[in-house]
């Protein structure tokens, strides 16, 4: 009786983590591999005695299924070499007390996991950042540096990176090659704004404002390639 060989796909691994880099030469892996299987592959290539957990992204999207399901869902050609980026996996969340905000929180950055992985190369590995928009008209970042610090420390107060004239209803981030992050915010004030943020220096500034909608802009999303902003309405941008 003939046994079908397991289907494979050619992949190339890349990472910004210098100490965890493996060969960039493409090789075949089973399409049945998921995050755990790929993590085991990287650890084998590194020769690690103690496994290091990794997360994997394809075209900026975290892999949460097998390669086969991901490729089918995203209409990827299996004959092409798939570039897979890997980062250190986030630690499981631990329940802790957190400071309350002065007003209702309306939205969180919809690319939060990719953002957290992006800033790990700039900040201490246990730093946690959670950008959000609120009904106090501000784009805030809950910013915690160090697992041993109390969240009531002055340095852990929300950092305001920008502000609208009315409630912030949507928020999305784009990761820049220079290490900075661009946030796009949507607001009840009928505008969309883009903010360039540097987490290392903790500086931010508004670089674009979009106007022209008849009502509140309730959602926004930056496309995975960072070249397009998805909006529920047409809008004109000005610097």
Short mmCIF file of C-alpha atoms in Angstrom, two decimals:
data_model
loop_
_atom_site.label_atom_id
_atom_site.label_comp_id
_atom_site.label_asym_id
_atom_site.label_seq_id
_atom_site.Cartn_x
_atom_site.Cartn_y
_atom_site.Cartn_z
CA UNK A 1 0.00 0.00 0.00
CA UNK A 2 1.36 3.39 -0.99
CA UNK A 3 1.65 6.09 1.67
CA UNK A 4 1.34 9.71 0.57
CA UNK A 5 4.36 11.79 1.44
CA UNK A 6 3.65 14.72 3.72
CA UNK A 7 3.33 17.92 1.74
CA UNK A 8 6.06 20.49 2.25
CA UNK A 9 6.73 24.12 1.41
CA UNK A 10 9.98 26.06 1.05
CA UNK A 11 10.51 28.71 3.72
CA UNK A 12 13.15 31.26 4.62
CA UNK A 13 13.44 32.41 8.24
CA UNK A 14 14.40 35.95 9.26
CA UNK A 15 14.60 37.84 12.55
CA UNK A 16 15.93 41.06 14.08
CA UNK A 17 17.13 39.05 17.09
CA UNK A 18 20.84 38.80 16.35
CA UNK A 19 21.55 36.11 18.98
CA UNK A 20 18.79 33.88 17.56
CA UNK A 21 19.50 34.16 13.84
CA UNK A 22 19.65 31.01 11.73
CA UNK A 23 20.65 30.47 8.12
CA UNK A 24 18.70 32.52 5.58
CA UNK A 25 18.93 29.74 3.02
CA UNK A 26 15.49 28.34 2.10
CA UNK A 27 14.61 24.75 2.99
CA UNK A 28 11.50 22.57 3.05
CA UNK A 29 9.26 22.12 6.08
CA UNK A 30 5.97 20.20 6.43
CA UNK A 31 2.85 22.33 5.88
CA UNK A 32 1.40 20.68 8.98
CA UNK A 33 3.74 22.70 11.24
CA UNK A 34 2.18 25.31 13.54
CA UNK A 35 3.81 27.87 15.84
CA UNK A 36 5.07 25.18 18.21
CA UNK A 37 6.53 23.06 15.40
CA UNK A 38 8.29 26.06 13.85
CA UNK A 39 9.63 27.06 17.27
CA UNK A 40 11.06 23.57 17.70
CA UNK A 41 12.65 23.87 14.25
CA UNK A 42 14.37 27.16 15.14
CA UNK A 43 15.61 25.76 18.44
CA UNK A 44 16.99 22.70 16.64
CA UNK A 45 18.83 24.90 14.12
CA UNK A 46 20.24 26.99 16.97
CA UNK A 47 21.29 23.88 18.91
CA UNK A 48 19.56 25.13 22.05
CA UNK A 49 19.61 22.74 24.99
CA UNK A 50 16.94 24.84 26.69
CA UNK A 51 14.13 25.65 24.21
CA UNK A 52 13.29 29.31 23.61
CA UNK A 53 9.65 30.00 22.64
CA UNK A 54 9.14 32.01 19.44
CA UNK A 55 6.21 33.57 17.64
CA UNK A 56 6.04 33.68 13.84
CA UNK A 57 4.71 36.20 11.32
CA UNK A 58 4.03 35.95 7.61
CA UNK A 59 3.46 39.29 5.86
CA UNK A 60 3.04 40.95 9.24
CA UNK A 61 0.33 38.54 10.42
CA UNK A 62 0.95 36.21 13.35
CA UNK A 63 0.68 32.52 12.59
CA UNK A 64 -2.09 31.02 14.74
CA UNK A 65 -2.83 27.93 12.63
CA UNK A 66 -0.81 25.41 10.66
CA UNK A 67 1.14 26.63 7.64
CA UNK A 68 -1.28 24.76 5.40
CA UNK A 69 -4.36 26.54 6.75
CA UNK A 70 -2.60 29.94 6.67
CA UNK A 71 -1.46 29.52 3.07
CA UNK A 72 -4.92 28.43 1.91
CA UNK A 73 -6.67 31.22 3.80
CA UNK A 74 -4.35 33.86 2.32
CA UNK A 75 -4.18 32.36 -1.18
CA UNK A 76 -0.41 31.88 -1.01
CA UNK A 77 1.37 30.05 -3.82
CA UNK A 78 3.04 26.96 -2.36
CA UNK A 79 5.56 26.94 -5.20
CA UNK A 80 7.06 30.22 -3.95
CA UNK A 81 9.48 30.60 -1.04
CA UNK A 82 7.59 31.80 2.04
CA UNK A 83 9.47 34.28 4.25
CA UNK A 84 8.70 33.71 7.93
CA UNK A 85 9.77 36.28 10.51
CA UNK A 86 10.16 35.16 14.10
CA UNK A 87 10.25 37.04 17.41
CA UNK A 88 10.39 36.05 21.05
CA UNK A 89 7.02 34.79 22.24
CA UNK A 90 5.22 36.95 24.78
CA UNK A 91 4.95 35.56 28.28
CA UNK A 92 1.49 34.32 29.34
CA UNK A 93 -0.51 37.16 30.92
CA UNK A 94 -0.61 37.31 34.70
CA UNK A 95 -3.58 38.91 36.49
CA UNK A 96 -2.50 42.12 38.20
CA UNK A 97 -4.01 45.29 39.49
CA UNK A 98 -4.03 48.11 36.95
CA UNK A 99 -4.74 51.82 37.33
CA UNK A 100 -8.16 52.98 36.22
CA UNK A 101 -8.52 55.57 33.47
CA UNK A 102 -10.24 58.92 33.95
CA UNK A 103 -12.84 58.20 31.24
CA UNK A 104 -14.33 55.35 29.20
CA UNK A 105 -11.86 53.51 26.93
CA UNK A 106 -13.25 53.28 23.40
CA UNK A 107 -10.64 51.36 21.39
CA UNK A 108 -7.29 49.54 21.44
CA UNK A 109 -4.59 49.38 18.78
CA UNK A 110 -5.74 46.59 16.45
CA UNK A 111 -2.12 45.55 15.71
CA UNK A 112 -1.16 45.22 19.38
CA UNK A 113 0.78 41.94 19.19
CA UNK A 114 2.90 43.02 16.23
CA UNK A 115 3.61 46.33 17.97
CA UNK A 116 4.73 44.61 21.18
CA UNK A 117 7.15 42.41 19.24
CA UNK A 118 8.44 45.43 17.27
CA UNK A 119 9.45 47.48 20.32
CA UNK A 120 11.19 44.62 22.16
CA UNK A 121 14.42 45.48 20.34
CA UNK A 122 14.30 49.08 21.64
CA UNK A 123 13.11 48.66 25.23
CA UNK A 124 13.71 46.19 28.10
CA UNK A 125 12.22 42.80 27.21
CA UNK A 126 9.67 42.97 30.05
CA UNK A 127 8.28 46.34 28.91
CA UNK A 128 4.57 46.29 28.10
CA UNK A 129 2.85 48.96 26.01
CA UNK A 130 -0.90 49.11 25.32
CA UNK A 131 -2.04 52.02 23.11
CA UNK A 132 -5.72 52.96 23.38
CA UNK A 133 -8.18 55.71 22.55
CA UNK A 134 -10.66 57.08 25.06
CA UNK A 135 -13.64 59.36 25.49
CA UNK A 136 -11.35 62.01 27.02
CA UNK A 137 -10.30 62.75 23.38
CA UNK A 138 -6.76 61.40 23.89
CA UNK A 139 -4.63 58.64 22.42
CA UNK A 140 -2.93 57.12 25.45
CA UNK A 141 -0.27 54.47 25.96
CA UNK A 142 -0.33 52.37 29.09
CA UNK A 143 3.39 52.02 29.59
CA UNK A 144 4.91 49.59 32.09
CA UNK A 145 8.67 49.22 32.39
CA UNK A 146 9.83 46.24 34.42
CA UNK A 147 7.82 43.46 36.02
CA UNK A 148 9.07 44.34 39.52
CA UNK A 149 7.77 47.92 39.47
CA UNK A 150 4.42 48.81 40.94
CA UNK A 151 1.91 50.13 38.44
CA UNK A 152 1.21 53.10 40.68
CA UNK A 153 4.74 54.44 40.05
CA UNK A 154 4.78 57.82 38.35
CA UNK A 155 6.61 56.37 35.35
CA UNK A 156 3.74 53.98 34.69
CA UNK A 157 1.05 56.65 34.25
CA UNK A 158 -0.56 56.63 30.76
CA UNK A 159 1.52 58.50 28.20
CA UNK A 160 -0.53 60.84 25.96
CA UNK A 161 0.79 60.63 22.40
CA UNK A 162 -1.93 62.72 20.75
CA UNK A 163 -5.34 64.29 21.10
CA UNK A 164 -8.52 65.01 19.12
CA UNK A 165 -11.23 67.55 19.88
CA UNK A 166 -13.72 64.73 20.56
CA UNK A 167 -13.63 61.03 21.54
CA UNK A 168 -11.09 58.70 19.91
CA UNK A 169 -13.02 55.74 18.44
CA UNK A 170 -10.44 53.84 16.34
CA UNK A 171 -6.69 53.21 16.49
CA UNK A 172 -4.25 51.29 14.30
CA UNK A 173 -0.44 51.13 14.15
CA UNK A 174 2.14 50.78 11.38
CA UNK A 175 5.71 49.66 12.12
CA UNK A 176 8.43 51.78 10.50
CA UNK A 177 11.90 50.52 9.42
CA UNK A 178 13.63 53.18 11.56
CA UNK A 179 12.11 51.70 14.74
CA UNK A 180 9.42 54.34 15.16
CA UNK A 181 5.69 53.61 14.98
CA UNK A 182 2.96 55.47 13.10
CA UNK A 183 -0.45 55.47 14.76
CA UNK A 184 -3.59 56.35 12.82
CA UNK A 185 -6.51 57.49 14.98
CA UNK A 186 -10.18 57.96 14.09
CA UNK A 187 -12.42 60.29 16.04
CA UNK A 188 -15.92 61.51 16.69
CA UNK A 189 -14.65 64.94 15.59
CA UNK A 190 -14.91 63.67 11.98
CA UNK A 191 -11.15 63.50 11.42
CA UNK A 192 -8.42 60.92 11.05
CA UNK A 193 -4.90 61.74 12.25
CA UNK A 194 -1.51 60.09 11.84
CA UNK A 195 1.08 60.32 14.62
CA UNK A 196 4.76 59.40 14.46
CA UNK A 197 5.84 57.95 17.81
CA UNK A 198 9.29 57.03 19.12
CA UNK A 199 8.98 54.76 22.16
CA UNK A 200 12.67 54.95 23.00
CA UNK A 201 12.73 58.76 23.31
CA UNK A 202 9.03 58.97 24.24
CA UNK A 203 8.34 61.66 21.66
CA UNK A 204 5.34 61.96 19.33
CA UNK A 205 4.00 64.41 16.78
CA UNK A 206 1.05 64.66 14.39
CA UNK A 207 2.20 64.24 10.77
CA UNK A 208 -1.13 64.12 8.88
CA UNK A 209 -4.74 65.15 9.42
CA UNK A 210 -7.63 63.79 7.36
CA UNK A 211 -10.83 65.80 7.09
CA UNK A 212 -14.02 65.83 5.04
CA UNK A 213 -16.34 63.24 6.57
CA UNK A 214 -19.94 64.15 7.46
CA UNK A 215 -19.98 62.29 10.77
CA UNK A 216 -17.89 60.46 13.32
CA UNK A 217 -15.14 58.16 11.98
CA UNK A 218 -15.59 55.04 14.08
CA UNK A 219 -12.88 52.69 12.82
CA UNK A 220 -9.55 52.65 11.01
CA UNK A 221 -7.00 49.99 10.07
CA UNK A 222 -3.55 50.13 8.51
CA UNK A 223 -3.07 47.48 5.83
CA UNK A 224 -0.43 44.75 6.54
CA UNK A 225 1.96 46.29 3.97
CA UNK A 226 1.69 49.70 5.73
CA UNK A 227 0.90 51.33 2.37
CA UNK A 228 -2.82 51.86 2.83
CA UNK A 229 -5.23 53.03 5.52
CA UNK A 230 -8.64 51.36 5.47
CA UNK A 231 -11.51 53.67 6.36
CA UNK A 232 -15.30 53.35 6.26
CA UNK A 233 -15.44 56.61 4.26
CA UNK A 234 -13.47 58.79 1.79
CA UNK A 235 -11.34 61.43 3.45
CA UNK A 236 -8.77 64.07 2.44
CA UNK A 237 -5.38 64.26 4.20
CA UNK A 238 -3.30 67.37 4.82
CA UNK A 239 0.00 67.89 6.62
#
